[in-house]
Coordinates of C-alpha atoms and ligand atoms in Angstrom, one line a residue:
M53 CA 98.0 134.6 104.1
F54 CA 94.9 132.7 104.9
K55 CA 93.1 131.4 108.0
A56 CA 93.5 127.8 109.2
L57 CA 92.7 125.7 112.3
M58 CA 96.2 124.2 113.4
M59 CA 96.6 121.4 115.7
E60 CA 99.8 122.1 117.7
Q61 CA 101.4 119.9 120.2
N62 CA 102.6 121.2 123.7
D63 CA 105.8 119.8 125.5
E64 CA 103.6 116.6 126.7
G65 CA 102.7 115.8 123.3
L66 CA 99.2 116.7 123.5
A67 CA 97.6 118.7 120.5
S68 CA 95.3 121.6 120.6
A69 CA 93.5 123.8 118.3
V70 CA 94.8 127.3 117.3
I71 CA 93.2 129.4 114.7
K72 CA 95.9 131.3 112.8
E73 CA 96.9 133.2 109.7
I74 CA 99.4 131.1 107.8
D75 CA 101.3 131.6 104.6
E76 CA 100.4 129.7 101.4
S77 CA 104.1 128.5 101.2
T78 CA 103.5 126.4 104.2
L79 CA 100.8 124.3 102.2
P80 CA 102.0 120.7 101.4
D81 CA 103.0 119.5 98.2
G82 CA 100.0 118.8 95.6
D83 CA 98.9 119.5 92.0
V84 CA 95.9 121.4 93.0
T85 CA 95.4 124.5 95.1
V86 CA 91.6 124.9 96.3
A87 CA 90.0 127.9 97.7
V88 CA 88.0 126.0 100.4
E89 CA 84.5 127.2 100.9
Y90 CA 82.9 124.7 103.4
S91 CA 83.9 121.6 105.3
T92 CA 82.1 119.4 108.0
V93 CA 82.7 117.2 110.8
N94 CA 82.8 113.4 110.8
Y95 CA 83.5 110.9 113.5
K96 CA 87.2 110.7 112.2
D97 CA 87.5 114.5 112.5
G98 CA 86.5 114.3 116.1
L99 CA 89.6 111.8 116.5
C100 CA 91.9 114.2 114.5
L101 CA 90.9 117.1 116.8
S102 CA 91.5 115.3 119.9
P103 CA 94.8 115.7 122.1
K104 CA 96.2 112.5 120.8
G105 CA 94.8 112.8 117.2
G106 CA 93.0 109.5 117.6
G107 CA 96.1 107.6 116.3
L108 CA 95.4 109.1 113.0
V109 CA 97.4 112.1 113.0
R110 CA 101.2 111.5 113.0
N111 CA 102.8 114.8 112.4
Y112 CA 102.2 118.3 113.8
P113 CA 101.4 121.1 113.3
H114 CA 98.6 119.7 111.4
V115 CA 95.4 121.2 109.5
P116 CA 92.4 118.5 110.2
G117 CA 89.3 118.4 108.1
I118 CA 88.8 115.1 106.2
D119 CA 86.5 116.7 103.7
F120 CA 86.3 120.1 101.7
A121 CA 84.5 121.4 99.0
G122 CA 85.6 124.6 97.2
T123 CA 86.9 126.3 93.8
V124 CA 90.3 125.4 92.1
E125 CA 92.6 128.4 92.5
A126 CA 95.6 126.7 90.7
S127 CA 96.2 123.6 88.8
N128 CA 99.4 121.7 87.5
D129 CA 97.1 118.9 86.2
D130 CA 94.8 118.9 82.9
R131 CA 91.8 117.6 84.6
Y132 CA 91.3 120.8 86.8
K133 CA 91.3 124.5 85.9
P134 CA 90.9 127.7 88.0
G135 CA 87.3 128.2 88.6
D136 CA 86.2 124.5 88.8
K137 CA 84.1 123.4 91.6
V138 CA 85.6 120.3 93.3
V139 CA 85.0 118.1 96.3
L140 CA 87.2 115.9 98.3
T141 CA 86.6 113.1 100.7
G142 CA 88.9 110.4 102.1
W143 CA 92.6 109.5 100.9
R144 CA 93.6 110.2 104.5
V145 CA 93.6 114.1 103.7
G146 CA 93.0 115.6 107.2
E147 CA 95.0 112.9 108.8
M148 CA 98.0 112.4 107.2
H149 CA 97.8 115.3 104.8
W150 CA 96.5 118.7 105.8
G151 CA 92.9 119.0 105.2
G152 CA 90.0 121.1 104.9
Y153 CA 89.7 123.2 108.1
A154 CA 91.3 126.0 106.3
Q155 CA 90.6 128.5 103.7
K156 CA 93.0 127.0 101.2
A157 CA 94.1 123.5 100.7
R158 CA 96.6 121.9 98.3
V159 CA 96.0 118.1 97.3
K160 CA 96.8 115.6 94.5
A161 CA 94.4 115.9 91.6
D162 CA 93.6 112.2 91.9
W163 CA 92.0 112.8 95.2
L164 CA 89.5 115.4 93.9
V165 CA 86.1 114.9 92.1
P166 CA 84.2 117.5 90.2
L167 CA 81.4 118.6 92.2
P168 CA 78.3 116.9 91.1
A169 CA 75.8 118.7 89.0
G170 CA 72.9 119.9 91.4
L171 CA 74.9 120.2 94.5
T172 CA 76.4 123.3 95.9
P173 CA 79.6 123.1 98.0
A174 CA 77.6 123.4 101.1
Q175 CA 75.3 120.8 100.0
A176 CA 78.3 118.4 99.3
M177 CA 79.8 119.1 102.8
A178 CA 76.3 118.4 104.3
V179 CA 76.7 115.2 102.6
G180 CA 80.5 114.8 103.6
T181 CA 82.3 111.6 103.9
A182 CA 79.3 110.3 106.3
G183 CA 76.7 110.9 103.6
F184 CA 79.0 109.5 100.8
T185 CA 79.5 106.5 102.8
S186 CA 75.7 106.1 103.4
M187 CA 75.3 106.1 99.6
L188 CA 78.1 103.6 99.1
S189 CA 76.2 101.3 101.7
V190 CA 72.8 101.5 100.0
M191 CA 74.6 100.7 96.6
A192 CA 76.3 97.7 98.0
L193 CA 73.1 96.3 99.5
E194 CA 71.3 96.9 96.3
D195 CA 74.1 95.3 94.4
H196 CA 73.5 92.4 96.6
G197 CA 69.7 92.1 95.7
L198 CA 68.0 94.7 98.3
T199 CA 64.8 95.9 97.0
P200 CA 61.9 97.8 98.9
D201 CA 59.5 94.6 98.5
K202 CA 62.2 92.5 100.6
G203 CA 60.9 94.0 103.9
P204 CA 62.3 96.5 106.4
V205 CA 66.0 98.0 106.4
L206 CA 67.5 98.8 109.8
V207 CA 70.1 101.8 110.3
T208 CA 72.0 101.7 113.5
G209 CA 73.5 104.9 114.9
A210 CA 70.6 106.5 113.1
A211 CA 70.6 110.1 114.5
G212 CA 74.3 110.4 113.7
G213 CA 75.8 111.5 110.1
V214 CA 76.2 108.3 108.5
G215 CA 72.8 107.1 110.0
S216 CA 70.8 110.4 109.2
V217 CA 71.6 110.3 105.5
A218 CA 71.3 106.5 105.2
V219 CA 67.7 107.0 106.6
A220 CA 66.9 109.9 104.1
I221 CA 68.1 107.8 101.1
L222 CA 66.4 104.6 101.9
A223 CA 63.3 106.3 102.7
N224 CA 63.4 108.3 99.6
R225 CA 63.9 105.1 97.5
G226 CA 60.6 103.6 98.8
Y227 CA 62.3 101.5 101.6
E228 CA 60.5 100.9 105.0
V229 CA 63.1 102.2 107.3
A230 CA 63.8 101.6 111.1
G231 CA 66.4 103.6 112.9
V232 CA 68.1 102.5 116.0
T233 CA 68.9 105.4 118.4
G234 CA 70.2 105.7 122.1
R235 CA 68.7 109.2 122.0
P236 CA 64.7 109.0 122.4
E237 CA 64.6 112.6 121.7
S238 CA 65.7 112.0 118.4
G239 CA 62.7 110.0 117.4
E240 CA 60.8 112.8 115.7
Y241 CA 63.8 113.9 113.9
L242 CA 64.4 110.4 112.3
K243 CA 60.6 110.1 111.6
S244 CA 60.9 113.5 109.6
L245 CA 63.7 112.0 107.6
G246 CA 61.6 109.1 106.6
A247 CA 62.0 106.4 109.4
T248 CA 58.7 104.5 110.1
Q249 CA 60.1 102.6 113.1
I250 CA 62.4 103.6 116.0
V251 CA 64.2 100.9 117.9
A252 CA 65.9 101.9 121.2
R253 CA 69.5 101.2 121.4
E254 CA 68.9 99.0 124.6
E255 CA 67.0 96.6 122.5
L256 CA 70.2 95.6 120.5
N257 CA 72.9 96.4 122.7
E258 CA 73.3 93.1 124.5
T259 CA 75.6 90.6 123.4
V260 CA 74.3 87.5 121.3
K261 CA 72.5 84.9 123.3
R262 CA 70.9 83.0 120.4
P263 CA 73.0 82.9 117.2
L264 CA 69.5 83.4 115.3
E265 CA 66.5 85.3 116.2
A266 CA 63.4 86.1 114.2
E267 CA 64.0 87.2 110.6
T268 CA 63.4 90.6 110.8
W269 CA 65.5 93.1 108.5
A270 CA 65.9 92.7 104.7
G271 CA 69.2 94.7 105.1
C272 CA 71.0 97.0 107.5
V273 CA 73.3 100.1 107.3
D274 CA 75.4 99.6 110.4
A275 CA 77.3 102.5 111.8
V276 CA 77.8 101.0 115.4
G277 CA 79.6 97.8 114.9
G278 CA 80.3 95.6 118.3
A279 CA 77.6 93.9 120.0
M280 CA 74.8 95.4 118.0
L281 CA 76.3 94.3 114.6
A282 CA 76.5 90.9 116.2
R283 CA 72.7 90.9 117.3
V284 CA 71.6 92.4 113.8
L285 CA 73.3 89.5 112.0
G286 CA 71.0 86.9 113.8
Q287 CA 67.9 89.0 112.8
V288 CA 68.7 89.5 109.0
K289 CA 66.3 87.7 106.8
Y290 CA 67.4 84.8 104.5
G291 CA 69.7 86.1 102.0
G292 CA 69.9 89.5 103.2
S293 CA 72.8 91.9 103.8
V294 CA 74.5 94.0 106.2
A295 CA 76.8 97.1 105.1
A296 CA 79.4 97.3 108.0
V297 CA 80.3 101.1 107.9
G298 CA 81.4 102.0 111.5
L299 CA 82.5 101.3 115.1
A300 CA 80.8 103.9 117.2
G301 CA 79.7 101.3 119.6
G302 CA 83.1 99.1 119.5
A303 CA 85.5 97.4 116.8
G304 CA 84.9 93.9 118.3
L305 CA 82.5 91.4 116.7
P306 CA 81.2 89.2 119.4
A307 CA 79.2 87.1 116.9
T308 CA 78.9 83.6 115.3
V309 CA 79.2 82.3 112.0
I310 CA 75.5 80.6 112.0
P311 CA 73.6 83.5 110.2
F312 CA 76.1 83.3 107.5
L313 CA 75.8 79.5 107.3
L314 CA 72.2 78.8 107.8
R315 CA 70.6 81.9 106.4
G316 CA 73.2 83.0 103.7
V317 CA 73.5 86.5 105.5
N318 CA 76.1 88.8 103.6
L319 CA 78.4 91.2 105.7
L320 CA 79.5 93.7 103.3
G321 CA 82.5 95.9 104.2
I322 CA 82.1 99.6 103.4
D323 CA 85.5 101.7 103.0
S324 CA 84.9 105.4 101.9
V325 CA 88.7 106.4 102.1
M326 CA 90.2 104.6 99.1
Q327 CA 87.2 104.2 96.7
P328 CA 88.2 104.3 93.0
Y329 CA 87.5 107.5 91.0
D330 CA 84.7 105.8 88.8
N331 CA 82.9 104.6 92.1
R332 CA 83.2 107.9 93.8
L333 CA 81.5 109.6 90.7
R334 CA 78.8 107.0 90.5
A335 CA 78.1 107.4 94.4
W336 CA 78.0 111.3 94.1
E337 CA 75.6 111.2 91.3
R338 CA 73.5 108.8 93.0
V339 CA 73.6 111.2 96.2
A340 CA 72.3 114.3 93.8
K341 CA 69.5 111.9 92.6
D342 CA 68.5 109.7 95.7
L343 CA 69.0 112.2 98.7
P344 CA 66.2 114.7 98.9
M345 CA 67.6 118.1 99.4
D346 CA 64.9 119.3 101.8
K347 CA 65.9 116.4 104.1
L348 CA 69.5 117.2 104.0
E349 CA 68.9 120.8 104.8
A350 CA 66.7 119.6 107.9
M351 CA 69.6 117.4 109.3
V352 CA 72.2 120.4 108.9
K353 CA 73.7 122.6 111.6
P354 CA 75.9 125.5 110.6
A355 CA 79.3 126.0 112.2
T356 CA 82.6 127.9 111.8
L357 CA 86.0 127.2 112.5
T358 CA 86.0 128.4 116.3
D359 CA 83.4 125.8 116.8
L360 CA 85.3 122.9 115.8
P361 CA 87.0 121.8 119.0
Q362 CA 83.7 121.7 120.8
L363 CA 82.0 119.9 117.9
G364 CA 85.0 117.3 117.7
A365 CA 84.6 116.3 121.3
D366 CA 80.7 116.3 120.9
I367 CA 81.0 113.9 117.9
L368 CA 83.1 111.3 119.9
Q369 CA 80.5 111.4 122.6
G370 CA 77.6 110.6 120.1
Q371 CA 76.2 114.0 120.9
V372 CA 76.1 115.4 117.3
Q373 CA 72.8 114.9 115.5
G374 CA 72.8 114.9 111.7
R375 CA 75.4 116.7 109.9
V376 CA 77.5 120.0 110.3
V377 CA 78.6 122.2 107.6
V378 CA 81.6 124.5 108.5
D379 CA 81.9 127.6 106.7
V380 CA 85.6 128.3 106.9
N381 CA 85.3 131.9 105.5
A382 CA 82.9 133.0 108.4
Ligands
NAP230 N1 83.8 102.9 106.6 C1 83.9 104.2 106.2 O1 84.6 104.4 105.3 C2 83.4 105.1 107.2 C3 82.8 106.7 106.8 C4 82.3 107.3 107.5 C5 82.3 107.1 108.8 N2 82.5 105.8 109.3 C6 82.3 105.4 110.8 O2 81.0 105.4 110.9 C7 80.6 105.6 112.3 C8 79.6 106.7 112.2 O3 80.3 108.0 111.7 P1 79.4 109.4 111.8 O4 80.4 110.5 111.2 O5 78.0 109.2 111.4 O6 79.4 109.4 113.6 P2 78.3 110.2 114.4 O7 77.6 111.2 113.8 O8 78.8 110.4 115.7 O9 77.0 108.9 114.4 C9 77.4 107.8 115.3 C10 76.2 107.2 116.0 O10 76.2 106.3 116.8 C11 75.4 106.0 117.8 N3 76.2 105.7 119.0 C12 77.4 106.5 119.3 N4 78.0 105.8 120.5 C13 77.2 104.5 120.4 C14 77.3 103.3 121.1 N5 78.1 103.4 122.2 N6 76.6 102.2 120.9 C15 75.5 102.4 120.1 N7 75.5 103.5 119.3 C16 76.3 104.6 119.3 C17 74.8 107.5 118.0 O11 73.6 107.6 117.3 P3 72.2 107.5 118.1 O12 72.4 108.7 119.1 O13 71.2 107.6 117.0 O14 72.2 106.3 119.1 C18 75.7 108.3 117.2 O15 75.1 109.7 116.7 C19 82.0 105.9 113.0 O16 82.5 104.9 113.5 C20 82.8 106.4 111.8 O17 84.3 106.1 112.1 C21 83.1 105.0 108.4

């Protein structure tokens, strides 16, 4: 038996969380059984914890948690043996397949990555999907020519999970970083992560009036989408790129194509869920190298399984600062 947070549906089809002892035989099929140590809370976890599952959860009862890190307990796959430390992000685990909000998980070996040298399971979950995606974004921007001498880099939704890690990685790599936040009280926090300029959300929230504005940003990691992404495209310097990561401000894109045509701006799509294994390894190795652990620790709040329903609601309201590390055994 082990402890899990289960989402169970009522007669109206609305789901709520219950913490239960469940039997190992109820775990889904998979090649590797992992004793989970830590999980975390991403925006998607907030959706999976919500009464309608955010359109992501199809079958109940369900164990959410899109990320976990822990130790292999049993394996039918040659790549993993008992005692190995592993991390999982993506592959629709926690959405379609039972996830990390439990003391045990069973998954396909293909979905796992060995825990990168230099990271503990708790640190890997402080990074989680949000931080892993920030790393993918910085890698994509640099693959498209971004270097610190090109000028400042903008991070939107900066005090959130993706944003916080992106700020810390970029600043550590020598970039001048500007963070957009709707929470003025997060200014000092963002400066402590390495941002040198704070941009108020209202300054970028309005829809595009002029397709091109002053060339300001050499690049951008955008966790917000919507009107803000459209505005940012018109402010990117000639040949610069925007990594489109999220939709915290909306899935629409009320933009014009003018920045692409007249300034050669690149809009780079970032997906963390289906990244091939080699890219995952490369990104995790870069995280271990490029993200200062003291900055990571400064953005983390600890939590337990019982805190998750509230944290899920909070993250959907944009009210979680930085990253949460969930100790599933506490
Ligand atoms: N592409 C991928 O593979 C991938 C991976 C991970 C996450 N994501 C997406 O990235 C986004 C961020 O994820 P996260 O885990 O970092 O969530 P998060 O911690 O909630 O961060 C989102 C941040 O966006 C800002 N924000 C919220 N509502 C806003 C609004 N209406 N207008 C403008 N800004 C708003 C807030 O930052 P401030 O308080 O600083 O303004 C908030 O903290 C989500 O949409 C998520 O689904 C995508």
